[in-house]
mmCIF file of C-alpha atoms in Angstrom:
data_model
loop_
_atom_site.group_PDB
_atom_site.id
_atom_site.type_symbol
_atom_site.label_atom_id
_atom_site.label_comp_id
_atom_site.label_asym_id
_atom_site.label_seq_id
_atom_site.Cartn_x
_atom_site.Cartn_y
_atom_site.Cartn_z
ATOM 1 C CA LEU H 1 187.973 47.938 -153.307
ATOM 2 C CA LYS H 2 184.724 49.602 -154.074
ATOM 3 C CA VAL H 3 182.910 47.091 -152.045
ATOM 4 C CA LEU H 4 185.440 47.633 -149.173
ATOM 5 C CA SER H 5 184.905 51.379 -149.404
ATOM 6 C CA HIS H 6 181.224 50.866 -149.188
ATOM 7 C CA ILE H 7 181.435 48.549 -146.175
ATOM 8 C CA ASP H 8 183.844 50.904 -144.607
ATOM 9 C CA SER H 9 181.260 53.830 -145.060
ATOM 10 C CA ILE H 10 178.653 51.748 -143.454
ATOM 11 C CA LEU H 11 180.935 50.985 -140.501
ATOM 12 C CA ARG H 12 181.710 54.649 -139.960
ATOM 13 C CA SER H 13 178.021 55.624 -140.021
ATOM 14 C CA PRO H 14 176.689 57.135 -136.919
ATOM 15 C CA ARG H 15 174.021 54.459 -136.950
ATOM 16 C CA ALA H 16 176.521 51.770 -136.748
ATOM 17 C CA PRO H 17 177.127 50.282 -133.290
ATOM 18 C CA PRO H 18 180.678 50.854 -132.017
ATOM 19 C CA LEU H 19 181.402 47.088 -131.849
ATOM 20 C CA ILE H 20 181.670 46.660 -135.542
ATOM 21 C CA TYR H 21 184.444 49.340 -136.183
ATOM 22 C CA ARG H 22 187.919 49.181 -134.580
ATOM 23 C CA ARG H 23 190.949 50.989 -135.837
ATOM 24 C CA SER H 24 193.453 48.731 -137.219
ATOM 25 C CA LYS H 25 196.748 48.438 -135.473
ATOM 26 C CA GLY H 26 200.023 46.674 -136.205
ATOM 27 C CA PRO H 27 201.115 45.250 -139.538
ATOM 28 C CA VAL H 28 197.550 44.654 -140.627
ATOM 29 C CA GLN H 29 197.015 48.442 -140.729
ATOM 30 C CA SER H 30 199.657 48.840 -143.617
ATOM 31 C CA TYR H 31 197.803 46.029 -145.540
ATOM 32 C CA ILE H 32 194.276 47.542 -145.417
ATOM 33 C CA LYS H 33 195.304 50.978 -146.159
ATOM 34 C CA GLU H 34 194.666 51.595 -149.785
ATOM 35 C CA ASN H 35 194.147 54.872 -151.709
ATOM 36 C CA GLY H 36 194.472 56.762 -148.401
ATOM 37 C CA GLN H 37 191.447 55.054 -146.796
ATOM 38 C CA GLU H 38 191.580 53.037 -143.601
ATOM 39 C CA CYS H 39 189.256 50.094 -143.434
ATOM 40 C CA GLY H 40 189.058 49.045 -139.653
ATOM 41 C CA PHE H 41 186.875 45.758 -140.050
ATOM 42 C CA GLU H 42 189.427 43.033 -140.077
ATOM 43 C CA HIS H 43 187.724 41.636 -136.856
ATOM 44 C CA LEU H 44 184.217 41.796 -138.616
ATOM 45 C CA PRO H 45 183.969 38.090 -139.301
ATOM 46 C CA LEU H 46 184.069 37.305 -135.675
ATOM 47 C CA THR H 47 181.427 39.888 -135.038
ATOM 48 C CA ILE H 48 179.176 38.529 -137.834
ATOM 49 C CA GLU H 49 179.393 35.083 -136.387
ATOM 50 C CA MET H 50 178.402 36.319 -133.013
ATOM 51 C CA TRP H 51 175.475 38.150 -134.597
ATOM 52 C CA ALA H 52 174.464 34.960 -136.360
ATOM 53 C CA ASP H 53 174.469 33.044 -133.180
ATOM 54 C CA GLN H 54 172.383 35.807 -131.652
ATOM 55 C CA LEU H 55 169.873 35.705 -134.527
ATOM 56 C CA MET H 56 169.414 32.078 -134.073
ATOM 57 C CA ALA H 57 168.967 32.656 -130.341
ATOM 58 C CA LEU H 58 166.309 35.190 -131.130
ATOM 59 C CA LYS H 59 164.045 32.299 -132.423
ATOM 60 C CA ASP H 60 164.443 30.423 -129.115
ATOM 61 C CA LEU H 61 163.832 33.551 -127.174
ATOM 62 C CA HIS H 62 160.641 34.307 -129.211
ATOM 63 C CA ARG H 63 159.482 30.678 -128.598
ATOM 64 C CA SER H 64 159.929 30.916 -124.837
ATOM 65 C CA LEU H 65 158.172 34.456 -124.814
ATOM 66 C CA ARG H 66 155.303 32.937 -126.679
ATOM 67 C CA LYS H 67 154.888 30.074 -124.268
ATOM 68 C CA LEU H 68 154.990 32.654 -121.361
ATOM 69 C CA SER H 69 152.380 34.753 -123.192
ATOM 70 C CA LEU H 70 149.967 31.847 -123.799
ATOM 71 C CA GLU H 71 150.492 30.895 -120.064
ATOM 72 C CA LEU H 72 149.599 34.324 -119.001
ATOM 73 C CA MET H 73 147.101 35.230 -121.657
ATOM 74 C CA PRO H 74 145.527 31.843 -122.835
ATOM 75 C CA TRP H 75 142.764 33.570 -124.689
ATOM 76 C CA HIS H 76 145.379 35.039 -127.107
ATOM 77 C CA THR H 77 145.532 32.710 -130.267
ATOM 78 C CA ALA H 78 148.910 32.062 -131.887
ATOM 79 C CA ASP H 79 150.096 34.606 -134.396
ATOM 80 C CA PRO H 80 150.256 33.147 -137.961
ATOM 81 C CA GLN H 81 153.622 34.901 -138.338
ATOM 82 C CA ASP H 82 155.189 33.144 -135.396
ATOM 83 C CA ASN H 83 156.506 30.342 -137.727
ATOM 84 C CA ARG H 84 158.257 32.844 -140.146
ATOM 85 C CA GLU H 85 162.025 32.443 -140.665
ATOM 86 C CA SER H 86 163.181 35.834 -139.603
ATOM 87 C CA ILE H 87 162.366 37.139 -136.129
ATOM 88 C CA ARG H 88 162.756 40.762 -135.389
ATOM 89 C CA VAL H 89 163.707 42.489 -132.022
ATOM 90 C CA GLU H 90 160.410 44.382 -132.698
ATOM 91 C CA ASP H 91 158.509 41.218 -132.453
ATOM 92 C CA LEU H 92 160.057 40.223 -129.120
ATOM 93 C CA GLN H 93 159.459 43.798 -127.938
ATOM 94 C CA PHE H 94 155.792 43.520 -128.763
ATOM 95 C CA THR H 95 155.369 40.310 -126.893
ATOM 96 C CA VAL H 96 157.191 41.686 -123.905
ATOM 97 C CA ASP H 97 154.995 44.714 -123.925
ATOM 98 C CA ALA H 98 151.768 42.685 -124.147
ATOM 99 C CA ILE H 99 152.942 40.572 -121.056
ATOM 100 C CA LEU H 100 153.881 43.621 -119.087
ATOM 101 C CA GLU H 101 150.497 45.175 -120.020
ATOM 102 C CA GLU H 102 148.662 42.081 -118.763
ATOM 103 C CA ILE H 103 150.611 41.957 -115.585
ATOM 104 C CA GLU H 104 149.820 45.619 -114.822
ATOM 105 C CA ASN H 105 146.195 45.092 -115.670
ATOM 106 C CA LYS H 106 146.236 42.177 -113.132
ATOM 107 C CA GLU H 107 147.730 44.214 -110.446
ATOM 108 C CA LYS H 108 145.159 46.943 -111.036
ATOM 109 C CA ASN H 109 142.262 44.482 -111.233
ATOM 110 C CA SER H 110 143.519 42.221 -108.304
ATOM 111 C CA GLN H 111 139.841 41.261 -107.549
ATOM 112 C CA THR H 112 139.539 39.473 -110.951
ATOM 113 C CA PRO H 113 139.944 35.709 -110.394
ATOM 114 C CA SER H 114 142.272 33.678 -112.228
ATOM 115 C CA LEU H 115 141.206 30.575 -114.367
ATOM 116 C CA HIS H 116 142.578 28.292 -111.721
ATOM 117 C CA THR H 117 140.422 30.168 -109.072
ATOM 118 C CA LEU H 118 137.245 29.875 -111.216
ATOM 119 C CA SER H 119 137.963 26.213 -111.898
ATOM 120 C CA GLY H 120 138.243 25.752 -108.138
ATOM 121 C CA ILE H 121 134.909 27.560 -107.495
ATOM 122 C CA VAL H 122 133.123 25.409 -109.958
ATOM 123 C CA SER H 123 134.481 22.202 -108.585
ATOM 124 C CA HIS H 124 133.452 23.352 -105.108
ATOM 125 C CA PHE H 125 129.887 24.047 -106.297
ATOM 126 C CA GLN H 126 129.731 20.634 -107.835
ATOM 127 C CA LYS H 127 130.776 18.993 -104.565
ATOM 128 C CA LEU H 128 128.285 21.256 -102.607
ATOM 129 C CA PHE H 129 125.243 20.498 -104.621
ATOM 130 C CA ASP H 130 126.133 17.049 -105.961
ATOM 131 C CA VAL H 131 126.592 18.020 -109.591
ATOM 132 C CA ASN H 132 128.281 15.337 -111.529
ATOM 133 C CA SER H 133 129.121 17.277 -114.793
ATOM 134 C CA LEU H 134 129.744 20.748 -116.047
ATOM 135 C CA ASN H 135 126.496 20.660 -118.103
ATOM 136 C CA GLY H 136 124.393 20.218 -114.735
ATOM 137 C CA VAL H 137 126.073 23.285 -113.079
ATOM 138 C CA TYR H 138 123.745 25.937 -114.750
ATOM 139 C CA PRO H 139 120.438 23.991 -114.069
ATOM 140 C CA ARG H 140 121.413 23.574 -110.520
ATOM 141 C CA MET H 141 122.468 27.082 -110.133
ATOM 142 C CA ASN H 142 118.935 28.028 -111.456
ATOM 143 C CA GLU H 143 117.382 25.470 -109.019
ATOM 144 C CA VAL H 144 119.330 26.875 -106.010
ATOM 145 C CA TYR H 145 118.426 30.467 -107.098
ATOM 146 C CA THR H 146 114.728 29.609 -107.270
ATOM 147 C CA LYS H 147 114.677 27.896 -103.925
ATOM 148 C CA LEU H 148 116.534 30.688 -102.163
ATOM 149 C CA GLY H 149 114.032 33.187 -103.688
ATOM 150 C CA GLU H 150 111.207 31.161 -102.193
ATOM 151 C CA MET H 151 112.807 30.783 -98.873
ATOM 152 C CA THR H 152 113.676 34.457 -98.778
ATOM 153 C CA ASN H 153 110.122 35.403 -99.513
ATOM 154 C CA ALA H 154 108.762 33.042 -96.965
ATOM 155 C CA MET H 155 111.134 34.401 -94.280
ATOM 156 C CA ARG H 156 110.201 37.977 -95.071
ATOM 157 C CA ASN H 157 106.442 36.987 -94.778
ATOM 158 C CA LEU H 158 107.092 35.352 -91.459
ATOM 159 C CA HIS H 159 108.939 38.400 -90.057
ATOM 160 C CA GLU H 160 106.021 40.591 -91.026
ATOM 161 C CA LEU H 161 103.317 38.232 -89.625
ATOM 162 C CA LEU H 162 105.158 37.649 -86.405
ATOM 163 C CA GLU H 163 106.033 41.450 -86.148
ATOM 164 C CA LEU H 164 109.834 40.607 -86.041
ATOM 165 C CA ASP H 165 112.600 42.894 -87.046
ATOM 166 C CA SER H 166 113.892 41.997 -90.503
ATOM 167 C CA SER H 167 117.405 41.352 -89.191
ATOM 168 C CA ALA H 168 116.051 38.516 -86.873
ATOM 169 C CA PRO H 169 117.890 35.318 -87.820
ATOM 170 C CA PRO H 170 115.904 32.161 -88.848
ATOM 171 C CA THR H 171 116.230 30.690 -85.330
ATOM 172 C CA VAL H 172 114.419 33.475 -83.770
ATOM 173 C CA VAL H 173 111.563 33.065 -86.311
ATOM 174 C CA VAL H 174 111.413 29.264 -85.610
ATOM 175 C CA ASP H 175 111.365 29.852 -81.653
ATOM 176 C CA THR H 176 108.566 32.402 -82.238
ATOM 177 C CA VAL H 177 106.497 30.097 -84.342
ATOM 178 C CA GLY H 178 107.050 27.227 -81.758
ATOM 179 C CA LYS H 179 105.785 29.497 -78.962
ATOM 180 C CA LEU H 180 102.839 30.671 -81.058
ATOM 181 C CA CYS H 181 101.825 27.043 -81.664
ATOM 182 C CA ASP H 182 102.168 26.170 -77.949
ATOM 183 C CA ILE H 183 99.740 29.217 -77.257
ATOM 184 C CA ILE H 184 97.332 27.925 -79.810
ATOM 185 C CA ASN H 185 97.396 24.355 -78.641
ATOM 186 C CA LYS H 186 96.780 25.529 -75.064
ATOM 187 C CA ASN H 187 93.996 27.711 -76.051
ATOM 188 C CA VAL H 188 92.333 24.822 -78.044
ATOM 189 C CA THR H 189 92.691 22.553 -75.003
ATOM 190 C CA GLU H 190 91.188 25.057 -72.885
ATOM 191 C CA GLN H 191 88.145 25.662 -75.094
ATOM 192 C CA VAL H 192 87.516 21.938 -75.255
ATOM 193 C CA GLN H 193 87.570 21.656 -71.608
ATOM 194 C CA GLN H 194 85.193 24.494 -71.207
ATOM 195 C CA LEU H 195 82.975 23.106 -73.854
ATOM 196 C CA LEU H 196 82.834 19.714 -72.214
ATOM 197 C CA GLY H 197 82.565 21.236 -68.760
ATOM 198 C CA THR H 198 85.546 19.455 -67.276
ATOM 199 C CA GLN H 199 89.184 19.961 -66.657
ATOM 200 C CA ASP H 200 90.159 16.230 -66.436
ATOM 201 C CA ILE H 201 91.390 14.345 -69.415
ATOM 202 C CA HIS H 202 89.537 11.136 -68.227
ATOM 203 C CA SER H 203 86.275 13.045 -67.983
ATOM 204 C CA ILE H 204 86.675 14.235 -71.485
ATOM 205 C CA ILE H 205 87.204 10.570 -72.686
ATOM 206 C CA ASN H 206 84.060 9.644 -70.718
ATOM 207 C CA LYS H 207 82.029 12.451 -72.205
ATOM 208 C CA LEU H 208 83.031 11.331 -75.646
ATOM 209 C CA GLU H 209 82.209 7.608 -74.930
ATOM 210 C CA GLU H 210 78.681 8.968 -73.676
ATOM 211 C CA HIS H 211 78.300 10.897 -76.870
ATOM 212 C CA GLU H 212 79.023 7.929 -78.988
ATOM 213 C CA ARG H 213 76.603 5.803 -77.161
ATOM 214 C CA PHE H 214 73.782 8.425 -77.287
ATOM 215 C CA PHE H 215 74.226 10.121 -80.617
ATOM 216 C CA PRO H 216 73.479 7.051 -83.023
ATOM 217 C CA PRO H 217 70.090 6.129 -81.493
ATOM 218 C CA PHE H 218 69.190 9.714 -81.224
ATOM 219 C CA GLN H 219 69.984 10.247 -84.894
ATOM 220 C CA ALA H 220 68.054 7.157 -85.968
ATOM 221 C CA LEU H 221 65.074 8.441 -83.965
ATOM 222 C CA ILE H 222 65.183 11.801 -85.765
ATOM 223 C CA GLN H 223 65.563 10.208 -89.165
ATOM 224 C CA ASP H 224 62.461 8.001 -88.409
ATOM 225 C CA LEU H 225 60.531 11.096 -87.282
ATOM 226 C CA LEU H 226 61.312 13.118 -90.353
ATOM 227 C CA CYS H 227 60.258 10.138 -92.552
ATOM 228 C CA LEU H 228 57.105 9.478 -90.480
ATOM 229 C CA LEU H 229 56.113 13.195 -90.567
ATOM 230 C CA GLU H 230 57.079 13.653 -94.052
ATOM 231 C CA ILE H 231 59.198 16.753 -93.285
ATOM 232 C CA SER H 232 62.881 17.483 -94.150
ATOM 233 C CA ASN H 233 63.731 20.120 -91.345
ATOM 234 C CA LEU H 234 64.290 19.572 -87.730
ATOM 235 C CA ASP H 235 62.674 22.922 -86.818
ATOM 236 C CA ASN H 236 59.344 21.653 -88.238
ATOM 237 C CA ILE H 237 59.087 18.608 -86.039
ATOM 238 C CA LEU H 238 57.619 20.332 -82.972
ATOM 239 C CA PRO H 239 55.004 22.378 -85.098
ATOM 240 C CA VAL H 240 53.953 19.268 -86.766
ATOM 241 C CA VAL H 241 53.671 17.272 -83.565
ATOM 242 C CA ARG H 242 51.624 20.082 -81.841
ATOM 243 C CA SER H 243 49.288 20.165 -84.796
ATOM 244 C CA LEU H 244 48.711 16.406 -84.429
ATOM 245 C CA LYS H 245 48.086 16.842 -80.638
#
């Protein structure tokens, strides 16, 4: 009876949920009234069985929430208390709050790529630059960065040398260099024509052939004179010959 009275006081406590206390009705009421006290918990076994089922379901719910948490936050390691026998509602609420916080942070930082996106970026880089393994990604990145820096510096110097606007695309730079080469080649051709005194390519060929026929004997003659006169400078040939005269 004392135990029943203690249970009854707990059931009537303001903290007790309404589900566990019901006023007795019918013939049972006369049976449970003792010493002027009414104990309204004849339905309590069914309620306790329901709570037992709910407590068992809490473990399944906690397991599902942990899977969802690891899916959304794979960098979070498993809690060593996850395998404990008793699961509290506070544990579930903590997991739900962590998931909600992660979702809110993702919404705020929508520019932050997901792991799937980052994996796709790495795979795309490997295809573009022919990298077979993840270990080769960083070295190839450094190589690409170095080459890009060299090309950027070269393009900047060409823009300055050619007096082009810095926004001019590479095609404009190439066209300008090509035109400059054409001008230089044209000037060289004109200078050669002026030097040889002819405007005809066949005449230039003839002049070169005449030079090839004339120069070797002339060079041999000069070498013989230098040896014969015992001098080493061409400028001294005429003075020495005049002195012999």
